[in-house]
Coordinates of C-alpha atoms and ligand atoms in Angstrom, one line a residue:
M1 CA -14.1 -10.5 29.8
T2 CA -15.7 -7.8 27.9
K3 CA -19.1 -8.1 26.1
P4 CA -18.5 -10.0 22.9
Y5 CA -17.6 -7.5 19.7
D6 CA -19.3 -7.7 16.6
V7 CA -15.5 -7.8 14.8
I8 CA -12.1 -7.3 16.2
V9 CA -9.5 -5.9 14.0
V10 CA -5.8 -6.9 14.8
G11 CA -3.7 -4.5 13.1
V12 CA -4.4 -0.7 13.1
G13 CA -2.1 0.2 9.6
G14 CA -3.8 1.0 6.8
M15 CA -6.4 -1.7 5.7
G16 CA -7.1 -1.7 9.8
S17 CA -7.6 1.4 10.3
A18 CA -9.9 1.6 7.3
T19 CA -11.9 -1.6 7.9
L20 CA -12.5 0.0 11.9
Y21 CA -13.3 3.0 10.1
E22 CA -15.9 1.3 7.8
L23 CA -17.3 -1.3 10.3
A24 CA -17.7 2.0 13.1
R25 CA -20.0 3.8 10.1
R26 CA -21.9 0.5 9.8
G27 CA -22.7 1.0 13.7
K28 CA -20.6 -2.6 14.5
H29 CA -19.1 -2.6 17.9
V30 CA -16.1 -2.7 17.2
L31 CA -12.4 -3.3 18.8
G32 CA -8.8 -2.5 17.2
I33 CA -6.2 -3.6 18.5
E34 CA -2.6 -1.9 17.3
R35 CA 0.7 -3.8 19.3
Y36 CA 2.0 0.2 18.3
D37 CA 0.8 3.7 18.3
I38 CA -1.5 4.7 15.6
G39 CA 0.2 6.0 12.7
H40 CA 3.9 4.4 13.2
A41 CA 6.2 3.7 11.5
M42 CA 7.4 0.3 11.9
G43 CA 5.7 -2.1 8.9
S44 CA 4.5 -0.6 5.2
S45 CA 2.1 1.9 5.6
H46 CA 4.2 5.0 7.0
G47 CA 6.3 7.6 4.9
E48 CA 3.7 10.8 3.9
T49 CA 2.5 9.2 0.6
R50 CA 1.2 6.0 -1.5
M51 CA 1.1 6.4 -5.1
I52 CA -2.6 5.7 -6.8
R53 CA -2.3 4.6 -10.3
L54 CA -5.6 3.6 -12.4
A55 CA -4.0 2.4 -15.4
Y56 CA -3.3 -0.6 -13.2
F57 CA -0.6 -3.0 -15.7
E58 CA -0.9 -5.4 -12.8
G59 CA -4.0 -7.5 -13.4
Q60 CA -7.8 -5.7 -14.5
S61 CA -9.2 -7.0 -11.6
Y62 CA -8.0 -4.4 -9.7
V63 CA -9.1 -1.6 -11.5
P64 CA -12.7 -2.1 -10.3
M65 CA -11.5 -1.4 -6.5
V66 CA -8.8 1.1 -7.6
L67 CA -11.8 2.9 -8.7
R68 CA -13.7 2.9 -6.3
A69 CA -11.3 3.3 -3.9
H70 CA -10.2 6.5 -5.7
H71 CA -13.7 7.8 -5.2
L72 CA -13.6 6.6 -1.6
W73 CA -10.2 8.7 -1.0
Q74 CA -12.0 11.9 -2.2
E75 CA -15.3 11.8 -0.6
L76 CA -13.4 10.6 2.7
G77 CA -11.0 14.2 2.4
K78 CA -14.3 16.4 1.9
K79 CA -16.0 14.1 5.0
F80 CA -13.0 15.2 7.0
N81 CA -12.4 18.4 5.7
T82 CA -9.0 17.3 5.1
S83 CA -7.5 16.3 1.9
L84 CA -6.3 13.0 1.5
L85 CA -5.9 12.3 -1.8
E86 CA -3.9 14.8 -4.4
I87 CA -4.3 14.2 -8.2
T88 CA -1.7 14.2 -10.1
G89 CA -1.4 12.4 -12.9
T90 CA 0.8 9.3 -12.9
L91 CA 3.8 8.5 -15.1
D92 CA 4.8 5.0 -16.2
I93 CA 8.2 4.8 -17.8
I94 CA 9.9 1.6 -19.0
E95 CA 12.8 0.4 -20.3
P96 CA 12.8 -1.3 -23.8
G97 CA 11.5 -5.1 -24.1
L98 CA 7.9 -5.1 -21.4
D99 CA 4.8 -5.2 -21.3
I100 CA 4.0 -2.8 -18.7
V101 CA 2.8 0.2 -21.0
E102 CA 0.4 -2.0 -23.1
R103 CA -0.8 -3.7 -19.6
G104 CA -1.7 -0.5 -18.3
E105 CA -3.2 0.9 -22.1
A106 CA -5.9 -2.2 -21.8
A107 CA -7.3 -1.5 -18.7
C108 CA -7.2 1.9 -19.9
K109 CA -9.2 0.9 -22.6
K110 CA -11.5 -1.9 -21.0
F111 CA -12.5 0.6 -18.0
D112 CA -12.5 3.7 -20.6
L113 CA -10.3 5.5 -18.7
P114 CA -7.9 8.4 -20.5
Y115 CA -4.4 8.0 -21.2
E116 CA -1.0 9.2 -23.2
L117 CA 1.0 7.0 -24.4
L118 CA 5.0 8.7 -24.6
D119 CA 7.8 8.3 -26.5
A120 CA 10.8 9.4 -24.7
D121 CA 11.7 12.7 -26.3
A122 CA 7.7 13.7 -25.3
I123 CA 8.3 12.5 -21.8
M124 CA 11.4 14.7 -21.9
K125 CA 9.6 17.4 -23.6
R126 CA 6.6 17.4 -20.9
H127 CA 9.3 16.9 -17.8
S128 CA 12.5 18.3 -18.6
A129 CA 13.6 16.9 -14.9
F130 CA 13.8 13.1 -17.0
V131 CA 17.3 12.3 -18.8
L132 CA 16.1 9.5 -20.9
P133 CA 17.5 7.0 -23.2
K134 CA 15.5 7.1 -26.9
D135 CA 14.0 3.8 -27.1
Y136 CA 11.8 4.2 -23.6
R137 CA 8.4 4.4 -23.2
G138 CA 5.5 5.8 -21.1
L139 CA 2.2 6.1 -20.3
F140 CA 0.4 8.8 -18.7
Q141 CA -2.9 8.9 -16.8
P142 CA -4.2 12.3 -15.6
D143 CA -6.6 11.0 -13.0
G144 CA -3.6 9.2 -10.6
G145 CA -1.5 10.5 -7.9
F146 CA -1.6 9.7 -4.4
V147 CA -2.6 9.3 -1.1
M148 CA -1.7 10.7 2.4
S149 CA -0.9 7.4 3.9
D150 CA 0.1 8.5 7.5
R151 CA -2.6 11.4 7.8
A152 CA -5.7 8.6 6.5
I153 CA -4.6 6.1 8.9
M154 CA -4.9 8.8 11.7
T155 CA -8.1 10.6 10.1
L156 CA -10.1 7.1 9.4
T157 CA -8.8 5.8 13.0
A158 CA -9.8 9.0 14.9
A159 CA -13.3 9.3 12.9
A160 CA -14.0 5.3 14.1
V161 CA -13.7 6.3 17.9
D162 CA -15.9 8.6 17.5
L163 CA -18.0 7.0 16.1
G164 CA -17.7 4.5 18.7
A165 CA -15.3 1.9 18.0
E166 CA -13.1 0.7 20.9
L167 CA -9.2 1.2 20.2
H168 CA -6.0 -0.3 22.0
P169 CA -3.0 0.9 20.6
R170 CA 0.1 -0.5 22.3
E171 CA -1.2 -3.7 23.1
K172 CA -0.1 -7.0 21.4
V173 CA -1.8 -9.5 19.8
I174 CA -0.6 -13.1 21.1
D175 CA -3.1 -15.6 19.8
I176 CA -6.0 -16.0 17.6
E177 CA -8.7 -19.1 18.5
P178 CA -11.4 -19.7 16.4
L179 CA -14.8 -20.5 18.6
Q180 CA -17.5 -23.7 18.5
N181 CA -19.9 -21.2 18.3
G182 CA -18.4 -19.4 15.0
G183 CA -16.8 -16.5 17.5
A184 CA -13.7 -16.0 17.7
R185 CA -11.3 -15.1 21.2
V186 CA -8.6 -12.8 21.0
K187 CA -5.9 -13.0 23.7
T188 CA -3.5 -9.8 24.1
D189 CA -0.6 -9.0 26.4
A190 CA -3.2 -7.4 28.6
G191 CA -6.5 -9.0 28.2
T192 CA -8.9 -11.6 25.9
Y193 CA -11.9 -10.4 24.0
E194 CA -14.7 -12.1 22.5
A195 CA -16.0 -11.3 19.2
G196 CA -18.1 -12.8 16.0
S197 CA -15.4 -12.5 13.4
V198 CA -11.8 -11.5 13.3
V199 CA -10.0 -9.1 10.7
L200 CA -7.1 -10.0 10.9
S201 CA -4.5 -7.2 9.3
P202 CA -1.4 -7.2 10.3
G203 CA 0.8 -6.6 7.4
P204 CA 4.3 -8.3 7.5
W205 CA 3.8 -9.8 10.6
I206 CA 0.8 -12.3 8.5
T207 CA 3.2 -15.3 9.3
K208 CA 3.2 -14.8 13.2
F209 CA -0.2 -15.6 13.1
I210 CA 0.2 -17.8 10.4
P211 CA 3.1 -19.7 10.3
H212 CA 1.8 -22.3 7.3
L213 CA 2.2 -18.3 5.2
T214 CA 5.8 -18.2 5.4
G215 CA 7.3 -18.3 2.3
V216 CA 4.4 -16.9 0.3
A217 CA 3.4 -13.4 2.2
Q218 CA 7.4 -12.5 2.6
P219 CA 8.5 -10.2 4.1
Y220 CA 11.3 -8.0 2.4
R221 CA 13.4 -4.7 3.4
Q222 CA 12.7 -1.4 1.0
V223 CA 14.0 1.8 1.6
F224 CA 13.1 5.5 0.4
G225 CA 14.1 9.4 0.5
W226 CA 13.4 12.3 0.7
F227 CA 16.3 14.4 -2.0
R228 CA 16.4 18.5 -2.2
P229 CA 16.8 18.9 -6.2
L230 CA 19.3 20.7 -7.3
K231 CA 16.4 22.7 -9.2
P232 CA 13.4 22.7 -7.3
E233 CA 11.5 24.1 -9.7
L234 CA 11.5 21.2 -12.4
F235 CA 9.9 18.8 -9.6
S236 CA 6.5 20.9 -8.8
R237 CA 3.5 20.1 -9.2
G238 CA 2.4 20.6 -12.5
Q239 CA 5.4 20.3 -13.9
F240 CA 6.6 16.8 -12.4
P241 CA 4.2 13.7 -12.0
S242 CA 4.1 11.0 -9.5
F243 CA 5.6 8.6 -11.5
T244 CA 7.1 4.6 -11.4
L245 CA 10.2 3.6 -13.8
K246 CA 11.5 -0.1 -14.6
I247 CA 14.5 0.7 -15.4
P248 CA 17.6 -1.8 -15.8
E249 CA 18.8 -1.2 -11.7
G250 CA 14.9 -1.7 -10.9
H251 CA 11.8 -0.4 -10.3
Y252 CA 11.1 2.7 -8.8
Y253 CA 9.0 5.6 -8.2
G254 CA 8.4 8.9 -7.0
F255 CA 6.1 12.0 -6.6
P256 CA 6.5 15.3 -6.9
L257 CA 7.0 18.0 -4.5
H258 CA 4.2 18.2 -1.9
G259 CA 4.8 20.6 1.3
N260 CA 8.0 18.6 2.3
P261 CA 11.3 20.5 0.2
G262 CA 12.5 17.1 -0.9
L263 CA 11.5 14.8 -3.8
K264 CA 10.7 11.3 -2.5
V265 CA 12.1 8.5 -4.5
G266 CA 11.6 4.9 -3.5
G267 CA 13.0 1.6 -4.9
P268 CA 14.8 -0.3 -6.4
H269 CA 11.0 -1.9 -5.8
H270 CA 11.3 -5.2 -5.4
G271 CA 14.3 -5.5 -4.9
R272 CA 15.1 -8.4 -2.6
E273 CA 16.5 -8.2 0.6
P274 CA 13.8 -10.9 2.8
C275 CA 13.8 -9.2 6.7
D276 CA 12.1 -10.7 9.5
P277 CA 9.9 -7.5 10.8
D278 CA 10.8 -8.0 14.6
T279 CA 14.8 -8.2 13.7
L280 CA 14.7 -5.6 10.9
I281 CA 17.8 -3.0 10.3
R282 CA 15.9 0.0 10.5
E283 CA 18.7 2.3 10.6
N284 CA 19.5 3.4 6.6
R285 CA 22.9 2.0 5.6
P286 CA 25.3 4.4 3.3
K287 CA 24.2 1.4 0.5
D288 CA 20.9 2.6 1.0
E289 CA 21.2 5.8 -0.2
V290 CA 24.1 4.4 -3.1
G291 CA 20.5 2.1 -4.5
L292 CA 18.3 5.2 -5.2
R293 CA 21.4 7.9 -6.4
D294 CA 21.8 4.6 -9.2
C295 CA 18.0 5.5 -10.3
L296 CA 18.6 9.8 -9.8
S297 CA 21.8 9.8 -11.5
R298 CA 21.2 8.7 -14.5
Y299 CA 17.3 9.5 -15.4
L300 CA 16.9 13.0 -12.7
P301 CA 19.6 14.3 -12.4
Q302 CA 18.2 17.5 -11.5
A303 CA 17.4 15.6 -8.3
M304 CA 20.5 15.0 -6.9
G305 CA 21.2 17.3 -4.1
P306 CA 21.7 16.0 -0.6
A307 CA 19.6 13.8 0.4
L308 CA 17.6 15.3 3.9
T309 CA 16.1 11.5 4.8
I310 CA 16.3 8.4 3.9
K311 CA 14.1 5.6 5.9
T312 CA 12.8 1.7 5.6
C313 CA 9.8 0.2 5.1
I314 CA 8.3 -3.5 4.6
Y315 CA 6.9 -5.0 1.7
T316 CA 5.0 -8.0 2.3
M317 CA 5.4 -10.2 -1.2
T318 CA 3.6 -12.9 -2.5
P319 CA 4.9 -15.1 -5.2
D320 CA 3.0 -14.0 -8.0
E321 CA 2.7 -10.7 -6.2
D322 CA -1.0 -10.5 -6.0
F323 CA -3.0 -9.8 -2.7
I324 CA -3.9 -12.2 -0.2
I325 CA -7.7 -11.5 1.2
D326 CA -10.0 -15.1 2.3
H327 CA -11.3 -16.3 4.8
L328 CA -8.6 -18.2 7.3
P329 CA -9.7 -22.1 5.6
G330 CA -11.3 -24.4 8.5
A331 CA -12.6 -20.7 10.8
P332 CA -14.4 -18.9 8.1
Q333 CA -14.9 -16.1 11.3
I334 CA -11.5 -15.2 10.7
V335 CA -10.8 -13.0 7.4
I336 CA -6.7 -12.8 6.5
A337 CA -5.9 -9.2 5.0
S338 CA -2.4 -9.4 3.5
P339 CA -3.0 -6.8 0.8
C340 CA 0.8 -5.5 0.0
S341 CA 3.2 -6.8 -2.3
G342 CA 4.2 -3.7 -2.6
H343 CA 1.0 -1.7 -4.1
G344 CA -1.7 -2.5 -1.8
F345 CA -1.9 1.3 0.5
K346 CA -4.0 3.4 -2.7
F347 CA -6.8 0.2 -2.0
A348 CA -7.1 0.7 2.3
S349 CA -10.4 3.2 1.6
V350 CA -11.6 0.0 -0.6
M351 CA -10.7 -2.4 1.5
G352 CA -12.5 -1.2 4.7
E353 CA -15.3 -2.0 2.9
I354 CA -14.0 -5.4 1.8
L355 CA -12.9 -6.6 4.8
S356 CA -16.1 -5.2 6.6
D357 CA -18.4 -7.0 4.4
L358 CA -16.3 -10.3 4.3
S359 CA -16.3 -10.1 8.3
L360 CA -19.8 -9.7 7.9
G361 CA -21.1 -12.9 6.2
Q362 CA -21.8 -11.0 3.4
T363 CA -20.0 -10.7 -1.0
P364 CA -18.2 -8.0 -1.5
P365 CA -18.9 -6.6 -5.3
Y366 CA -15.4 -7.0 -6.8
D367 CA -13.9 -10.7 -8.2
L368 CA -11.7 -11.7 -5.5
S369 CA -10.8 -14.7 -6.7
P370 CA -7.4 -13.8 -7.8
F371 CA -6.5 -13.2 -4.1
R372 CA -7.4 -16.8 -2.8
L373 CA -5.3 -18.9 -0.2
D374 CA -5.8 -21.9 -2.6
R375 CA -4.0 -20.9 -5.2
F376 CA -1.0 -21.4 -3.2
S377 CA 0.0 -25.2 -2.3
T378 CA 0.0 -24.7 1.2
S379 CA -1.3 -26.6 4.4
I380 CA -3.9 -24.5 4.8
N381 CA -5.7 -24.7 2.1
Ligands
FAD401 C1 8.6 1.5 0.9 C2 7.4 1.5 0.0 C3 7.1 2.3 -0.7 C4 4.8 1.6 -1.2 N1 4.6 2.3 -2.4 C5 3.0 1.7 -2.3 C6 2.5 2.9 -3.1 O1 3.3 4.5 -4.1 N2 1.2 2.7 -3.2 C7 0.7 1.7 -2.9 O2 -1.2 1.1 -2.7 N3 1.8 0.8 -2.3 C8 2.4 1.1 -1.5 N4 3.1 0.5 -0.5 C9 2.6 -0.9 0.1 C10 1.4 -0.3 1.3 O3 1.6 0.5 1.8 C11 1.1 -1.7 2.1 O4 -0.1 -2.8 0.6 C12 0.4 -1.0 2.7 O5 1.3 0.2 3.9 C13 -0.1 -2.6 3.7 O6 -0.8 -2.0 4.8 P1 -1.4 -3.1 5.8 O7 -2.0 -2.3 6.9 O8 -1.4 -4.6 5.5 O9 0.4 -3.2 6.7 P2 0.8 -1.6 7.8 O10 0.4 -0.7 7.3 O11 1.9 -2.5 8.3 O12 0.0 -2.1 9.0 C14 0.0 -3.4 10.2 C15 -0.6 -2.9 11.3 O13 -0.6 -4.1 12.4 C16 -0.1 -4.1 13.4 N5 0.0 -5.5 14.1 C17 1.2 -6.8 14.0 N6 1.5 -7.6 14.6 C18 0.5 -7.1 15.5 C19 0.4 -8.0 16.3 N7 0.3 -9.0 17.1 N8 -1.0 -7.3 17.3 C20 -1.2 -5.6 17.1 N9 -1.3 -5.3 16.4 C21 0.1 -5.9 15.4 C22 1.5 -3.7 13.1 O14 1.8 -3.3 14.5 C23 0.6 -2.6 11.5 O15 0.3 -1.4 12.6 C24 4.3 0.5 -0.6 C25 5.4 -0.5 0.6 C26 6.3 0.3 1.1 C27 6.9 -0.4 2.4

């Protein structure tokens, strides 16, 4: 048995890498255990980019966190001499009958963020790649864009190691046992370790550790792809924003061309295909590409060139689509971190701070009540 750690981080993906870095930055004796390679493509965080939107229609309690995350991504990029955040502006486009624009606008007003409301004609005039029905509307927010997700995980993990964090990639955690002394014991396929506390950030594998969350944190198979546009100039930065598109076919999203010659498009966001992360079909199937083309053919026809790559990824959805961030009931030394529901990566930088605070017995300066476990009627409450 090695000397006890202050904290063990279980799962070094988006949230785990940021937490490992932040704990090491605070001078803590910290161990990160990851069952695959760092930056692997088996979980929820791979695929180069993740959108960051500030007009947060999902709920105003997210906005102070996303503002801090946005600041941190820029600061971390400067610190490590790389770019982790690309600002392109974000455009949320919706079909009639939904209040996403109103909710995004309310968030902008409350936090004094710049925004513009656009009708379909104004959107098509500004971004000629879009073909929209007349009654569609959108909200443009100039400060959003995308986080370089793969790069962020590698950068933060390497920085944590440079600061003294221990890293055990390719080691699988099998069990976490709360101890009478207030600490925890972590058993893996290679050894046993003890720590004052554990941050449990295993992404879509969360129910393997906490079976009571089955049905509450449900993994879903998702696909995204890179298409070579017929007219690439329409999709260049400046000409084309990062966007979400809520249409009858589903909820899609995409990014302007950046480094990669393919236009990245994902969706239908929240398409319901439950899966187990250990048995998921990772190869793409013909219907995956068809699902993405359903969006492109009607709304972005100039993107309808060949699909260069189609990838599979996993959302871990809660019934209300809010995160789970809490202490394990009866064992507060174990901090559960499941910030996903398809929109969590942008927060990883601030989650590093929040999860570090929680694992060290401190109170983060955010309203985390929407993310508590006791909002569900599971037997672990
Ligand atoms: C297709 C797609 C598009 C998305 N788009 C966006 C977006 O535009 N903007 C946004 O903000 N969010 C987006 N999200 C959501 C976001 O990517 C997730 O919220 C985020 O990646 C979750 O990070 P995580 O650290 O919880 O999970 P992961 O990054 O999957 O990390 C969990 C880690 O735990 C490890 N692990 C699991 N079990 C064990 C074990 N037993 N032992 C050791 N290690 C273990 C896994 O191997 C993994 O590395 C998207 C998600 C998907 C799938």
